[in-house]
Amino acid sequence: MQLNSYDKNGITVIQIVGRLDASCALALKTKFKELSAKQNNFVLDLSKMDYIDSSGLGTIVSCLKVVSEASGDVKLACLKDKPRMIFEITRAYKIFDIFDDLDAAVESFIQ
Amino acid sequence: MENISLLAIDDERFNLLLLEEALKSEDISVATCTSADKGIELIKANDYDVLLLDVIMPGIDGFELRKIIRESRPQLPIIYLTAIVDTIDNSLIEKISQDKLTYYMRKPFVRDELVKMIRNTVAKRRSEEQTRELYTGIMEDLALAAEVQRLLIPDWVILNDDVIVSSIYEPSQKISGDMFDMIRLASGKYFFFIGDIAGHGVQAALYMSAIQSVLKMIIGMGNWEITTHEVLNRLNWVFCTELGQEKYMTCMVGIFDFTTNELEFFNAGHPNLAVYNPAKDAVELLNPGVKGGIPVGWDKYYEYNKEDVIQYKFSDDSIFFMTTDGTFEISNSNDQMLGFEKMIQLLDSLVHDQDAAVIPYRVREALPQMGYSVATDDMTIITVKKIAQEQEKHGHKYWMTHPMVQEVNKLCADCEKYIADYTGNTELSVKVELILGEFLNNVVMHGLENNQQSRPGILVQIKISDNDVIVKILDKGKKWSFNTSPVPPSEDIWNKDEQFATSGRGMTIIRTIASEISRNRYKDLNETVFKIRR
C-alpha cells in the first residue's frame, strides 16, 4: 500500500493506493495521526484502492473518531467497484459520507 | 568435594556456638542465626547447600519454617537437630519424613556422625542436581533434534498441480524412526518412499536422518533410469555397508505417474499399500502378501528383483493410504491391538465423504475414541490423491499458503480471481475474498501466533456448485472457537455502541456473508467450512 497526501482548498486529501488490509493498516493510522495534529477535515481518495478488509475499515473508522471529537470529518471519494461492494456487504457506507467525485467531496466541506 | 555452605538456625546461641566449633576444622562454612525470620532473609540472599534447623523455636517453629522455605527452595536439604524424643506413635519421625529432603539427628550430636550426615546429604543433592542438569540438556538436545527431523520430512500437506499428499507424523518419543518423502521426478511423475526403522528413539532417529539424506542422493544422481527395485538395491547396500547391521528398515518405494494413472511400487517387508477404489467404492489392499522383498538391512547381498515390482492402474478419484506399523499396533487398555484389518475398515468408513487431506487426522482422532490410546511406536499415516486437470475447470481448486500475512493476502486475491472468472459474479468473488482474508488473518495472527515460519502450511479448497461456493480451510493453529451462527440481516455490524470500535469486526463480517459455517478439530488439524450462497 502507498499513501499520498496533499492539500486541496484547505482540506487534506489522502490517496490510498493498493490494498488496505491487516498488513498495512497501521501505516495509515500513523500517517493520519501525524496529519490530524494540524487539520480536522479529510477526504480519502480511494480511486486507487483495490481492496479493504475489516482492519482497513477499522482504521478508517478510528480516523473518523479522532477528528469527530474535534468537530472534523472524514469523507470518502471515488470508491472502485470491489471496495464499494465491501462497503455494501459490511454496511460500512452507513458510517461515512461517500462521494463519486473527489472535488465534490472537498466542496462538501466548504459548503 | 567442594566447600559446603551451611546455615544453622537455633534460638539458643549455645547450640550455634557448639556447631561452629564442631565444624570449624572441616571445609564447611557455617552461617548462623537465632530466629526463623532472620533465617528466611539469609536463605533468600544466599545459596546454601544445607540447613540445620532446630524444631522448637519461639514464633515460627522448625516445621513451619520448612514450609516457608519450600516455597522458594524446594530442593534444599534440611537436617533437624533436636533434643525431642519421639513419641510412641513416631509422630515426630512421620512429620520429618513428610518431606523427602529432610533428615534428622538427635541432640546432643556426635560430631563425626553429624559431619558424615552433612557430607552425604550435600553429596546426594549435588549428584541429583547434576543428573537433573544432564537430563534437561538431553531433553533440550532431543527437542532440537525433533525440530531438525521435522524439517527432513515434508510438511503435513504437499500440494502440486497434479497431486495432494497429506500426512500425520507422530513420534512415540520426541524423535522418530519413521520417514517418508515425495520427490517430483518430472511433470506428473513422483517418487515416493515410506520407511520404518526397527525400534524407536534416538538410534532409530539417527538412522532415519541418514537414510533420508542417502535417498535424496540416490534419486538426485540423475544419470540412471530410476526404478523402484534398483533404488532398494542401492539403499540396501548403503544401509548394510555404511550404517552397520544393528538395525533394519521396512519400507515401500514407488513411482506415481499421474499422466497415465500408473503406479509401480516395491514393498520391502512394509505394511501393505491400501487404495480407495472408486469403481468398487471400497478400500482394498494392493498385492496382499504375494510380491515383495525382505526389509532393507538384513542381507547386503540380497537382490531386489524387477519381478517383485507391482504395477497398478488407478483412476482419477483413487486415494492411496500408507502407514507404518505403529499406527495399527496401538493398543487399548486390555492390551488388544487395533490390527491392520480394523484400520482398513476404519479407512473404508471415512473415505466416502472425506477429503484425502483430512483422512489421516480423522483416523488419528478416531483411535482414542475407539479406546486405542496406548502407542508404543512411531506413527505415520499418509494419503496421496491425484488432482485431475479437469477438476479446476469444474470449479474445484486447491491453494496452499505459508502462514504469513503477505502470502495469505495473495492467496485471497488469487481465489477471488478464480471465482470471478469461473462464475462471472464479482459480488460473489469479493464475498469469498473477504471471508478468506478475514479468517486466514485470524489463523495466522492468533491460531498460529504469527510465528512467521514457512510451516505448517494452510490448505484452502474451493468448490463451486450451481447454488453455492464451499470454502474449506485446513490449518494447524491452536484450538480456538468462535460463534458460527450466521448474523441476521437485521443485526447491524456498525451498531451505535460499537460504531467506533477499530477492530473485532472480522468474524462478524464472515458471519454476515456465510450462510453456513462448520468447524471441526481432528487431532491438531482445524477444519473450517464456509458455505456462501450464489
Short mmCIF file of N, CA and C in Angstrom, two decimals, chain B residues 282-368:
data_model
loop_
_atom_site.label_atom_id
_atom_site.label_comp_id
_atom_site.label_asym_id
_atom_site.label_seq_id
_atom_site.Cartn_x
_atom_site.Cartn_y
_atom_site.Cartn_z
N ALA B 282 -14.73 -48.94 -2.35
CA ALA B 282 -14.19 -49.62 -1.17
C ALA B 282 -12.68 -49.45 -1.11
N VAL B 283 -12.17 -49.59 0.11
CA VAL B 283 -10.71 -49.56 0.28
C VAL B 283 -10.21 -51.00 0.16
N GLU B 284 -9.18 -51.21 -0.64
CA GLU B 284 -8.65 -52.57 -0.81
C GLU B 284 -7.13 -52.55 -0.70
N LEU B 285 -6.59 -53.72 -0.41
CA LEU B 285 -5.14 -53.84 -0.29
C LEU B 285 -4.56 -54.20 -1.63
N LEU B 286 -3.43 -53.59 -1.95
CA LEU B 286 -2.78 -53.93 -3.21
C LEU B 286 -1.78 -55.05 -2.93
N ASN B 287 -1.93 -56.14 -3.64
CA ASN B 287 -1.00 -57.26 -3.52
C ASN B 287 -0.83 -57.74 -2.08
N PRO B 288 -1.88 -58.26 -1.48
CA PRO B 288 -1.72 -58.70 -0.09
C PRO B 288 -0.77 -59.89 0.06
N GLY B 289 0.48 -59.58 0.34
CA GLY B 289 1.46 -60.60 0.70
C GLY B 289 1.92 -61.53 -0.40
N VAL B 290 1.89 -61.12 -1.65
CA VAL B 290 2.33 -62.01 -2.72
C VAL B 290 3.74 -61.64 -3.18
N LYS B 291 3.86 -60.43 -3.70
CA LYS B 291 5.18 -60.00 -4.19
C LYS B 291 5.88 -59.15 -3.15
N GLY B 292 7.20 -58.99 -3.32
CA GLY B 292 7.92 -58.10 -2.42
C GLY B 292 9.27 -58.66 -2.02
N GLY B 293 9.94 -57.97 -1.14
CA GLY B 293 11.27 -58.40 -0.73
C GLY B 293 11.44 -58.28 0.77
N ILE B 294 12.63 -58.64 1.25
CA ILE B 294 12.89 -58.59 2.69
C ILE B 294 13.20 -57.15 3.10
N PRO B 295 13.11 -56.84 4.39
CA PRO B 295 13.44 -55.47 4.82
C PRO B 295 14.87 -55.09 4.45
N VAL B 296 15.08 -53.81 4.27
CA VAL B 296 16.41 -53.29 3.95
C VAL B 296 17.30 -53.43 5.17
N GLY B 297 18.54 -53.93 4.95
CA GLY B 297 19.48 -54.03 6.06
C GLY B 297 19.66 -55.43 6.60
N TRP B 298 18.88 -56.38 6.09
CA TRP B 298 19.01 -57.76 6.59
C TRP B 298 20.18 -58.49 5.92
N ASP B 299 20.34 -58.26 4.63
CA ASP B 299 21.34 -59.03 3.88
C ASP B 299 21.90 -58.14 2.78
N LYS B 300 23.21 -57.88 2.89
CA LYS B 300 23.75 -56.90 1.94
C LYS B 300 23.82 -57.46 0.52
N TYR B 301 23.77 -58.79 0.36
CA TYR B 301 23.85 -59.37 -0.98
C TYR B 301 22.46 -59.66 -1.56
N TYR B 302 21.43 -59.31 -0.84
CA TYR B 302 20.07 -59.59 -1.33
C TYR B 302 19.78 -58.75 -2.58
N GLU B 303 19.10 -59.37 -3.54
CA GLU B 303 18.76 -58.66 -4.79
C GLU B 303 17.26 -58.35 -4.81
N TYR B 304 16.93 -57.11 -4.92
CA TYR B 304 15.51 -56.74 -5.12
C TYR B 304 15.26 -56.81 -6.63
N ASN B 305 14.41 -57.75 -7.04
CA ASN B 305 14.24 -58.03 -8.48
C ASN B 305 13.04 -57.32 -9.09
N LYS B 306 13.17 -57.10 -10.38
CA LYS B 306 12.11 -56.44 -11.16
C LYS B 306 10.79 -57.23 -11.07
N GLU B 307 10.92 -58.57 -10.98
CA GLU B 307 9.71 -59.42 -10.96
C GLU B 307 8.83 -59.15 -9.74
N ASP B 308 9.42 -58.58 -8.71
CA ASP B 308 8.64 -58.31 -7.49
C ASP B 308 8.03 -56.91 -7.47
N VAL B 309 8.25 -56.18 -8.56
CA VAL B 309 7.65 -54.84 -8.64
C VAL B 309 6.16 -55.00 -8.97
N ILE B 310 5.32 -54.22 -8.30
CA ILE B 310 3.87 -54.32 -8.54
C ILE B 310 3.42 -53.12 -9.37
N GLN B 311 2.65 -53.40 -10.39
CA GLN B 311 2.10 -52.34 -11.24
C GLN B 311 0.62 -52.20 -10.92
N TYR B 312 0.14 -50.96 -10.86
CA TYR B 312 -1.29 -50.76 -10.57
C TYR B 312 -1.81 -49.60 -11.40
N LYS B 313 -2.93 -49.82 -12.01
CA LYS B 313 -3.57 -48.78 -12.82
C LYS B 313 -4.69 -48.18 -11.95
N PHE B 314 -4.65 -46.89 -11.75
CA PHE B 314 -5.67 -46.28 -10.87
C PHE B 314 -6.53 -45.28 -11.62
N SER B 315 -7.54 -44.78 -10.94
CA SER B 315 -8.40 -43.78 -11.59
C SER B 315 -8.17 -42.42 -10.93
N ASP B 316 -8.75 -41.39 -11.52
CA ASP B 316 -8.53 -40.03 -11.02
C ASP B 316 -8.95 -39.87 -9.56
N ASP B 317 -9.99 -40.61 -9.15
CA ASP B 317 -10.51 -40.45 -7.79
C ASP B 317 -9.94 -41.43 -6.77
N SER B 318 -8.97 -42.23 -7.18
CA SER B 318 -8.37 -43.17 -6.22
C SER B 318 -7.65 -42.39 -5.12
N ILE B 319 -7.68 -42.96 -3.91
CA ILE B 319 -6.91 -42.36 -2.81
C ILE B 319 -6.01 -43.46 -2.24
N PHE B 320 -4.72 -43.18 -2.14
CA PHE B 320 -3.77 -44.16 -1.62
C PHE B 320 -3.49 -43.90 -0.14
N PHE B 321 -3.36 -44.99 0.60
CA PHE B 321 -3.07 -44.90 2.04
C PHE B 321 -1.79 -45.65 2.36
N MET B 322 -0.90 -44.99 3.05
CA MET B 322 0.32 -45.66 3.50
C MET B 322 0.44 -45.42 5.00
N THR B 323 1.05 -46.36 5.66
CA THR B 323 1.19 -46.20 7.10
C THR B 323 2.42 -46.97 7.59
N THR B 324 2.74 -46.77 8.85
CA THR B 324 3.78 -47.60 9.47
C THR B 324 3.10 -48.43 10.57
N ASP B 325 3.76 -49.49 11.01
CA ASP B 325 3.06 -50.44 11.89
C ASP B 325 2.64 -49.84 13.24
N GLY B 326 3.30 -48.74 13.65
CA GLY B 326 2.92 -48.11 14.93
C GLY B 326 1.46 -47.71 14.96
N THR B 327 0.89 -47.42 13.78
CA THR B 327 -0.50 -46.96 13.71
C THR B 327 -1.48 -48.06 14.10
N PHE B 328 -1.23 -49.26 13.56
CA PHE B 328 -2.22 -50.32 13.87
C PHE B 328 -1.77 -51.21 15.03
N GLU B 329 -0.56 -50.93 15.56
CA GLU B 329 -0.13 -51.68 16.76
C GLU B 329 -0.50 -50.93 18.03
N ILE B 330 -1.21 -49.84 17.88
CA ILE B 330 -1.70 -49.08 19.04
C ILE B 330 -2.68 -49.98 19.80
N SER B 331 -2.62 -49.92 21.15
CA SER B 331 -3.42 -50.86 21.94
C SER B 331 -4.47 -50.14 22.79
N ASN B 332 -5.43 -50.92 23.23
CA ASN B 332 -6.40 -50.38 24.19
C ASN B 332 -5.99 -50.81 25.61
N SER B 333 -6.82 -50.46 26.61
CA SER B 333 -6.42 -50.73 27.99
C SER B 333 -6.38 -52.23 28.29
N ASN B 334 -7.00 -53.06 27.43
CA ASN B 334 -6.93 -54.52 27.63
C ASN B 334 -5.76 -55.14 26.87
N ASP B 335 -4.86 -54.27 26.40
CA ASP B 335 -3.68 -54.73 25.69
C ASP B 335 -4.01 -55.37 24.34
N GLN B 336 -5.17 -55.01 23.79
CA GLN B 336 -5.53 -55.54 22.46
C GLN B 336 -5.14 -54.51 21.41
N MET B 337 -4.47 -54.99 20.36
CA MET B 337 -4.03 -54.08 19.32
C MET B 337 -5.16 -53.80 18.32
N LEU B 338 -5.07 -52.64 17.69
CA LEU B 338 -6.07 -52.28 16.67
C LEU B 338 -6.03 -53.29 15.52
N GLY B 339 -4.84 -53.56 15.02
CA GLY B 339 -4.70 -54.52 13.90
C GLY B 339 -4.90 -53.85 12.55
N PHE B 340 -4.23 -54.42 11.55
CA PHE B 340 -4.24 -53.81 10.21
C PHE B 340 -5.64 -53.86 9.59
N GLU B 341 -6.33 -54.99 9.79
CA GLU B 341 -7.65 -55.14 9.16
C GLU B 341 -8.63 -54.10 9.65
N LYS B 342 -8.59 -53.87 10.98
CA LYS B 342 -9.53 -52.88 11.54
C LYS B 342 -9.19 -51.48 11.06
N MET B 343 -7.88 -51.26 10.85
CA MET B 343 -7.51 -49.94 10.35
C MET B 343 -8.04 -49.72 8.94
N ILE B 344 -8.01 -50.77 8.13
CA ILE B 344 -8.56 -50.67 6.77
C ILE B 344 -10.07 -50.42 6.84
N GLN B 345 -10.72 -51.11 7.79
CA GLN B 345 -12.17 -50.88 7.97
C GLN B 345 -12.44 -49.42 8.33
N LEU B 346 -11.57 -48.90 9.20
CA LEU B 346 -11.72 -47.50 9.63
C LEU B 346 -11.56 -46.56 8.43
N LEU B 347 -10.55 -46.83 7.63
CA LEU B 347 -10.33 -46.01 6.43
C LEU B 347 -11.55 -46.10 5.51
N ASP B 348 -12.04 -47.31 5.36
CA ASP B 348 -13.17 -47.54 4.47
C ASP B 348 -14.40 -46.74 4.92
N SER B 349 -14.54 -46.63 6.24
CA SER B 349 -15.72 -45.91 6.75
C SER B 349 -15.56 -44.40 6.61
N LEU B 350 -14.32 -43.94 6.47
CA LEU B 350 -14.10 -42.49 6.42
C LEU B 350 -13.95 -41.96 5.01
N VAL B 351 -13.59 -42.83 4.08
CA VAL B 351 -13.13 -42.34 2.79
C VAL B 351 -14.26 -41.77 1.92
N HIS B 352 -15.49 -42.25 2.12
CA HIS B 352 -16.56 -41.88 1.20
C HIS B 352 -16.91 -40.40 1.20
N ASP B 353 -16.91 -39.81 2.38
CA ASP B 353 -17.34 -38.41 2.39
C ASP B 353 -16.23 -37.47 2.85
N GLN B 354 -15.01 -37.98 2.86
CA GLN B 354 -13.94 -37.13 3.38
C GLN B 354 -12.93 -36.78 2.33
N ASP B 355 -12.32 -35.65 2.54
CA ASP B 355 -11.20 -35.24 1.70
C ASP B 355 -9.97 -36.07 2.02
N ALA B 356 -9.17 -36.33 1.01
CA ALA B 356 -7.92 -37.07 1.24
C ALA B 356 -7.05 -36.34 2.27
N ALA B 357 -7.10 -35.01 2.27
CA ALA B 357 -6.23 -34.23 3.16
C ALA B 357 -6.61 -34.41 4.63
N VAL B 358 -7.87 -34.70 4.90
CA VAL B 358 -8.34 -34.76 6.29
C VAL B 358 -8.23 -36.19 6.86
N ILE B 359 -8.24 -37.18 5.97
CA ILE B 359 -8.35 -38.57 6.43
C ILE B 359 -7.29 -38.99 7.47
N PRO B 360 -5.99 -38.70 7.27
CA PRO B 360 -5.03 -39.13 8.30
C PRO B 360 -5.38 -38.57 9.69
N TYR B 361 -5.91 -37.38 9.72
CA TYR B 361 -6.24 -36.74 11.01
C TYR B 361 -7.53 -37.30 11.59
N ARG B 362 -8.50 -37.67 10.70
CA ARG B 362 -9.73 -38.31 11.19
C ARG B 362 -9.39 -39.67 11.80
N VAL B 363 -8.48 -40.39 11.14
CA VAL B 363 -8.09 -41.72 11.65
C VAL B 363 -7.44 -41.56 13.02
N ARG B 364 -6.50 -40.63 13.10
CA ARG B 364 -5.76 -40.45 14.37
C ARG B 364 -6.70 -40.01 15.49
N GLU B 365 -7.65 -39.16 15.15
CA GLU B 365 -8.63 -38.67 16.13
C GLU B 365 -9.53 -39.82 16.60
N ALA B 366 -9.85 -40.73 15.65
CA ALA B 366 -10.79 -41.81 15.97
C ALA B 366 -10.17 -42.85 16.91
N LEU B 367 -8.85 -43.04 16.84
CA LEU B 367 -8.23 -44.13 17.60
C LEU B 367 -8.51 -44.05 19.11
N PRO B 368 -8.24 -42.92 19.78
CA PRO B 368 -8.57 -42.89 21.22
C PRO B 368 -10.07 -42.97 21.48
#
